[in-house]
CSV table of C-alpha atoms in Angstrom, one decimal:
chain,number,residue,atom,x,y,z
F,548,UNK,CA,-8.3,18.9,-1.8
F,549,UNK,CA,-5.5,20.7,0.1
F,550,UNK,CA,-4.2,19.0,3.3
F,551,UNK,CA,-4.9,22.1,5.3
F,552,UNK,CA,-8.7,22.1,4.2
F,553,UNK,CA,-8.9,18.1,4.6
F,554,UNK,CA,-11.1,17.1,7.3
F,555,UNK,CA,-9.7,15.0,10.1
F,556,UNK,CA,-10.5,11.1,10.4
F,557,UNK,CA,-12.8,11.9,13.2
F,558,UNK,CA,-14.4,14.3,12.1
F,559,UNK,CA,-15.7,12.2,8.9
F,560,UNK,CA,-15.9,9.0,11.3
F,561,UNK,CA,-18.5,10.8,13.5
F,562,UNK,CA,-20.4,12.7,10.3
F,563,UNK,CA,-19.6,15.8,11.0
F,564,UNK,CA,-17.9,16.6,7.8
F,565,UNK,CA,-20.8,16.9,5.0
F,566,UNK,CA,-21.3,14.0,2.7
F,567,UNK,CA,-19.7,11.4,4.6
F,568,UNK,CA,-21.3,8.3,5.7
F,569,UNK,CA,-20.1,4.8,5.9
F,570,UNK,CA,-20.6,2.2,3.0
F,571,UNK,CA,-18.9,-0.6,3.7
F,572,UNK,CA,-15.5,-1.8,5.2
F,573,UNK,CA,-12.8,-4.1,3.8
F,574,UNK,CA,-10.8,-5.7,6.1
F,575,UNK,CA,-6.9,-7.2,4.7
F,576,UNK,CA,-6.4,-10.8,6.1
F,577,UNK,CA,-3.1,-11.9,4.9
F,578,UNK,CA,-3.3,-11.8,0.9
F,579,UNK,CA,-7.1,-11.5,1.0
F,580,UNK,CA,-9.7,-8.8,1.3
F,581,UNK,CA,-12.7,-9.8,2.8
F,582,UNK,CA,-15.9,-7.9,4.2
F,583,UNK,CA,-16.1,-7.0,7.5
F,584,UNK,CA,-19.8,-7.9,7.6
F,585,UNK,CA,-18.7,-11.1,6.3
F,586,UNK,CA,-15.5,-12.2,6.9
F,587,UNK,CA,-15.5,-15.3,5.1
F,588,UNK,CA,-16.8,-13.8,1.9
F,589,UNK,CA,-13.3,-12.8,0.1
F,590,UNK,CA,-13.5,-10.1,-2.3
F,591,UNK,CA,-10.2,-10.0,-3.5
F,592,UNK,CA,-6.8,-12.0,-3.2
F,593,UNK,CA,-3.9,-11.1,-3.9
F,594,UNK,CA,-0.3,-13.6,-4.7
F,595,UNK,CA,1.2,-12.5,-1.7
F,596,UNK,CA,0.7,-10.4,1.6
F,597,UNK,CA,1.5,-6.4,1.1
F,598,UNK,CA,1.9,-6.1,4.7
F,599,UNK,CA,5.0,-8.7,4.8
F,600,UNK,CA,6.3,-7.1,1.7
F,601,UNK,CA,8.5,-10.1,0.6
F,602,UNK,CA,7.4,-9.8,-3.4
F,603,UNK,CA,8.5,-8.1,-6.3
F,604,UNK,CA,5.6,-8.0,-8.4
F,605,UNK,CA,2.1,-7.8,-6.7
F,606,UNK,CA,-1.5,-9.3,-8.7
F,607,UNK,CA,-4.6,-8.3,-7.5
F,608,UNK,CA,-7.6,-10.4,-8.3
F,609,UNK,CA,-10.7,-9.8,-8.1
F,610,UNK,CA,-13.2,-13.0,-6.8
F,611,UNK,CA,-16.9,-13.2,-6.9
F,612,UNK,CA,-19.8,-15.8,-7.4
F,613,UNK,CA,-22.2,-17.4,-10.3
F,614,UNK,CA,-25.1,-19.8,-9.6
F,615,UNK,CA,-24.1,-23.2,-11.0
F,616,UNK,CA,-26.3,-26.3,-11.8
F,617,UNK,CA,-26.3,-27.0,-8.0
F,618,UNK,CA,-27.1,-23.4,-7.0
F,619,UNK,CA,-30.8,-25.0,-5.9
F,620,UNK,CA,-28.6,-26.6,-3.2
F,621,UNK,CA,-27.4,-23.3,-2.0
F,622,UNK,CA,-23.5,-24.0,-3.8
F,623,UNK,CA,-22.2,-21.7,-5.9
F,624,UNK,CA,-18.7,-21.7,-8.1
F,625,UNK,CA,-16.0,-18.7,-7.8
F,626,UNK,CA,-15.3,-16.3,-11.2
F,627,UNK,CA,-11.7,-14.8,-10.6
F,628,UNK,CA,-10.8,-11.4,-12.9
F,629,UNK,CA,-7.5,-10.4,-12.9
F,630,UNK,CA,-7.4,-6.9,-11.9
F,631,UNK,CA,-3.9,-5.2,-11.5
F,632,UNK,CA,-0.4,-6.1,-11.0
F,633,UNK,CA,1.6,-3.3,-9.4
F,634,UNK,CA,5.5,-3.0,-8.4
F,635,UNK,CA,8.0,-0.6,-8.0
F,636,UNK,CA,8.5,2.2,-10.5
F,637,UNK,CA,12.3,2.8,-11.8
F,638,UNK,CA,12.9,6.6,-11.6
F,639,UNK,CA,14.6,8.5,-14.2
F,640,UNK,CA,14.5,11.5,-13.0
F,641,UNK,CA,17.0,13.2,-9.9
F,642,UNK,CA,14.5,16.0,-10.1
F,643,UNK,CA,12.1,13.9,-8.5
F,644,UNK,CA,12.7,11.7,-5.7
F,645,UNK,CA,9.9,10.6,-4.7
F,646,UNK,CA,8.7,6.8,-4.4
F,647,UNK,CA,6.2,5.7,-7.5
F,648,UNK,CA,4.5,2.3,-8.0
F,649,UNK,CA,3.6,1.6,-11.6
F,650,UNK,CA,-0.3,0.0,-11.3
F,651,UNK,CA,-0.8,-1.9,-14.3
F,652,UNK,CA,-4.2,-3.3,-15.7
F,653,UNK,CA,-4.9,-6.6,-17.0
F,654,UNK,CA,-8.5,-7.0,-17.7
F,655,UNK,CA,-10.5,-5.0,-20.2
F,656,UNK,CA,-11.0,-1.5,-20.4
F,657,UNK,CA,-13.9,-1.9,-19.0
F,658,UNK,CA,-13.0,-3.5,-16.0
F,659,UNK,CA,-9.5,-1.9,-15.1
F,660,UNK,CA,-7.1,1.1,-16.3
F,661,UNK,CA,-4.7,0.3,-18.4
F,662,UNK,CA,-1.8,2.4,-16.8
F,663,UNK,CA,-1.7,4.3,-13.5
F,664,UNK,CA,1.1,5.8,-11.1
F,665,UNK,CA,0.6,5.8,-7.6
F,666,UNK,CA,3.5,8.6,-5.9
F,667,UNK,CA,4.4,8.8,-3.1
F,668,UNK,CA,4.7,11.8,-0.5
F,669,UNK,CA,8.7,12.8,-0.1
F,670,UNK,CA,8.5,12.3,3.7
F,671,UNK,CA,7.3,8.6,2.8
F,672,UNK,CA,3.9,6.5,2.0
F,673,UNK,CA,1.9,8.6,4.5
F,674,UNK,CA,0.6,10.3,1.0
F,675,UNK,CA,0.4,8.8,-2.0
F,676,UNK,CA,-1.1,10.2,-5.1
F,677,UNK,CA,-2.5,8.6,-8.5
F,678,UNK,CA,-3.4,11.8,-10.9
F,679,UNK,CA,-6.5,11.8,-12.1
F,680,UNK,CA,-8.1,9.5,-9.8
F,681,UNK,CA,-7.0,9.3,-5.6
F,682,UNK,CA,-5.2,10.4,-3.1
F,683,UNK,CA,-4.5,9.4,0.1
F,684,UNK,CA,-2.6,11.2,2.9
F,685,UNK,CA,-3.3,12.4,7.0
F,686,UNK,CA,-4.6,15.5,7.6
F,687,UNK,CA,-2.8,18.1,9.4
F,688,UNK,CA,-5.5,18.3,12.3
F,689,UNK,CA,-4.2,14.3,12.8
F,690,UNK,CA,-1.1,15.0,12.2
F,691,UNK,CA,-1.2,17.5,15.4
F,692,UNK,CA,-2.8,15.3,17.4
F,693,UNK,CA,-0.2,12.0,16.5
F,694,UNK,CA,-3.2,10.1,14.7
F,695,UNK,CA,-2.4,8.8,11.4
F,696,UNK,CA,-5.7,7.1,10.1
F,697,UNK,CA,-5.2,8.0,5.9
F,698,UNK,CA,-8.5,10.1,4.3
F,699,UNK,CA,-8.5,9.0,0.6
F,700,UNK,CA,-9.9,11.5,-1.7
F,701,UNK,CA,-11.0,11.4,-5.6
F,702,UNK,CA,-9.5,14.1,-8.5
F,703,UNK,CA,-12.3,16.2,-7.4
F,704,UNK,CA,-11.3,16.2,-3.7
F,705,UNK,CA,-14.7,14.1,-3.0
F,706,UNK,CA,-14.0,12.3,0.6
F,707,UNK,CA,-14.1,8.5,-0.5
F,708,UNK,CA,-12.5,6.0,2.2
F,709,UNK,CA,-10.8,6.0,4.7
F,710,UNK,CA,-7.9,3.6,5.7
F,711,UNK,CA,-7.1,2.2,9.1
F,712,UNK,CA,-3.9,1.4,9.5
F,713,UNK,CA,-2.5,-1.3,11.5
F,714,UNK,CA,1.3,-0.7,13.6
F,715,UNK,CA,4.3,-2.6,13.6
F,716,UNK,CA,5.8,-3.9,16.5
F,717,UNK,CA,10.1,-3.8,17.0
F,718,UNK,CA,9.7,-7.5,16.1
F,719,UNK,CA,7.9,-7.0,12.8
F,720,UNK,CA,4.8,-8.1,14.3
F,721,UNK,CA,1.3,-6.5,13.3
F,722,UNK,CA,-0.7,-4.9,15.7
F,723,UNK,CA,-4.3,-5.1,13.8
F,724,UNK,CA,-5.8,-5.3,10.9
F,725,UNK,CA,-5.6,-3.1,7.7
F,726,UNK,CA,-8.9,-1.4,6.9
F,727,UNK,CA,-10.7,0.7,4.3
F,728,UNK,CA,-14.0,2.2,5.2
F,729,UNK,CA,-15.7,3.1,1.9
F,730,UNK,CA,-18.0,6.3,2.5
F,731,UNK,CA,-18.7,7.1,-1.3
F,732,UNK,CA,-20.8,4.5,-3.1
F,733,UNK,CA,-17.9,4.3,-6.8
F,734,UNK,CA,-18.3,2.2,-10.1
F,735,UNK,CA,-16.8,-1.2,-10.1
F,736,UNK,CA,-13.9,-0.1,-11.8
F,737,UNK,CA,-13.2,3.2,-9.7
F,738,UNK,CA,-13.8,1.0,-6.2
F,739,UNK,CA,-11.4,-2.0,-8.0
F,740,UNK,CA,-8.6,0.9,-8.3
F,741,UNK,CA,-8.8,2.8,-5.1
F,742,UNK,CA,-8.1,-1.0,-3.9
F,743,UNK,CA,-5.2,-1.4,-5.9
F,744,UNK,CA,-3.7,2.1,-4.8
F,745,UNK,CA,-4.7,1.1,-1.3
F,746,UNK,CA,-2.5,-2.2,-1.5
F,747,UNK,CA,0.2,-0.7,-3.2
F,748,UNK,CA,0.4,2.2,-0.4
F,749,UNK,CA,0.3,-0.5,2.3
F,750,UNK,CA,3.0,-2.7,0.3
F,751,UNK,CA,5.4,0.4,0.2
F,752,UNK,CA,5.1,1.9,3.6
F,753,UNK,CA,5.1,-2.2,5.1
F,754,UNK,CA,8.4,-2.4,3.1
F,755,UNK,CA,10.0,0.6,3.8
F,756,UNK,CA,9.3,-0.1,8.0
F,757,UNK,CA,10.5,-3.9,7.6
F,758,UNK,CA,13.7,-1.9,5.9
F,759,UNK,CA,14.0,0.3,8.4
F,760,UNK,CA,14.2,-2.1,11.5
F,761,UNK,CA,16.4,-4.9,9.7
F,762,UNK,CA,20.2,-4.9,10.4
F,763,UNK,CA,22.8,-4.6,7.2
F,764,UNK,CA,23.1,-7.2,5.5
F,765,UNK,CA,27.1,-8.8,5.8
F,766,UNK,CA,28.2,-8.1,2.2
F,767,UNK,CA,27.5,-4.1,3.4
F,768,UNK,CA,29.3,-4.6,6.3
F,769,UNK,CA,32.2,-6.4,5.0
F,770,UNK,CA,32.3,-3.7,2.4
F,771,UNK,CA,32.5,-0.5,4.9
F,772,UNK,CA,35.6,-2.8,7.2
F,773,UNK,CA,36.9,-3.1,3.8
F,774,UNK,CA,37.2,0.9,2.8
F,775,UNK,CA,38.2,1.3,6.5
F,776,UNK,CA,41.5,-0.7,6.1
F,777,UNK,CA,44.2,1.7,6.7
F,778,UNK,CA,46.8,-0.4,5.0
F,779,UNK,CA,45.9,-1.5,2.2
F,780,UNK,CA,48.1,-0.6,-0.6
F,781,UNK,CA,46.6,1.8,-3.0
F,782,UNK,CA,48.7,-0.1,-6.2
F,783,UNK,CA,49.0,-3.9,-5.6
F,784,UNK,CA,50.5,-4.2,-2.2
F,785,UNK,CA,49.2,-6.1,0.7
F,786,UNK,CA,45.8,-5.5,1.7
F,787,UNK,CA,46.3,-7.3,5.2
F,788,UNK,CA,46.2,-5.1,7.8
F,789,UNK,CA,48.8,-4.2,10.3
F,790,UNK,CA,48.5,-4.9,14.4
F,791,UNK,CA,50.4,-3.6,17.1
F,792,UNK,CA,52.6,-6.3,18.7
């Protein structure tokens, strides 16, 4: 779906926009996803909080329930599937600039895909795409109006979630929770990736913003006093600098 037909957040919030209504809503608390309904019921964790953005490598896994011999008791245990890993994509290319996060699988073909690219938008994570299966980005009606809730469509430009995002603070604080409202009932393995490209977009924009506010680091500062040194001899001389008596 083009940005300029894509419905604004509202308008699919309040049902105006045909074929939307809301499914269910997961919630990020730290490294888990729970359900809004039930916020104690975690759906999926992950190694470390996106929003922080402090790791490399990111695994998703996904948690859910089987009776056991003391299910009469009202107990049962906790199956974990390993979904996805996802980190930052190398580029090759100078043509293309933009951001990519390589979305790996890790459980059977029937439960994950194998390999998927999430890109993202050339002005930042505000739009991502994965070919062939979402995209996310804020419509230009919200755009106008300085709102910046994220509409997630499928390939086919199907309306399928849409993400709530929380705001950073000058001192890296979060201001809310991260959300995605699910108005398109998916298979397991279609809902398990939109969750992985939802992450993955959260990771990236959280670390580009944390990037953004932090000062440079004192090896680049050294560096740019050290190319600023007007004396320093080009061949082996003294590099000390001179100072006016």
């Amino acid at each position: 779906m083009a940005q300029q037909d894509l419905p604004s957040y509202q308008e699919v919030v309040t049902g105006d926009h045909p074929g939307s209504g809301h499914l269910q809503t997961l919630v990020l608390n730290g490294r888990n996803i729970v359900a809004s309904e039930n916020t104690e019921c975690v759906l999926y964790e992950l190694n470390s909080a996106p929003c922080e953005a402090m790791a490399h490598t990111y695994s998703i896994t996904k948690v859910g329930s089987r009776p056991t011999s003391t299910a009469r008791q009202g107990r049962a245990s906790q199956r974990r599937h390993h979904l996805y890993d996802f980190s930052k994509k190398r580029a090759f290319s100078l043509k293309d600039l933009s951001s990519r996060v390589a979305i790996e699988g890790k459980a059977s073909r029937e439960a994950s895909y194998s390999d998927v690219t999430l890109a993202g938008g050339l002005s930042g994570w505000t739009a991502c795409t994965a070919k062939g299966h979402f995209a996310g980005q804020v419509s230009i009606r919200d755009r106008l109006k300085k709102f910046d809730g994220i509409v997630w469509t499928s390939d086919d430009g199907l309306i399928v979630a849409l993400e709530t995002r929380p705001t950073m603070g000058e001192d890296g604080v979060l201001d809310g929770q991260a959300q995605l409202n699910i108005h398109e009932a998916l298979p397991a393995k279609d809902l398990d990736l939109l969750v992985a490209c939802w992450m993955a977009r959260l990771w990236m924009e959280s670390k580009a913003s944390l990037e953004a506010g932090q000062p440079r680091s004192a090896g680049s500062v050294f560096n740019r006093l050290w190319r600023q040194q007007p004396n320093i001899a080009k061949l082996g001389g003294s590099t000390s600098t001179q100072y006016a008596s």
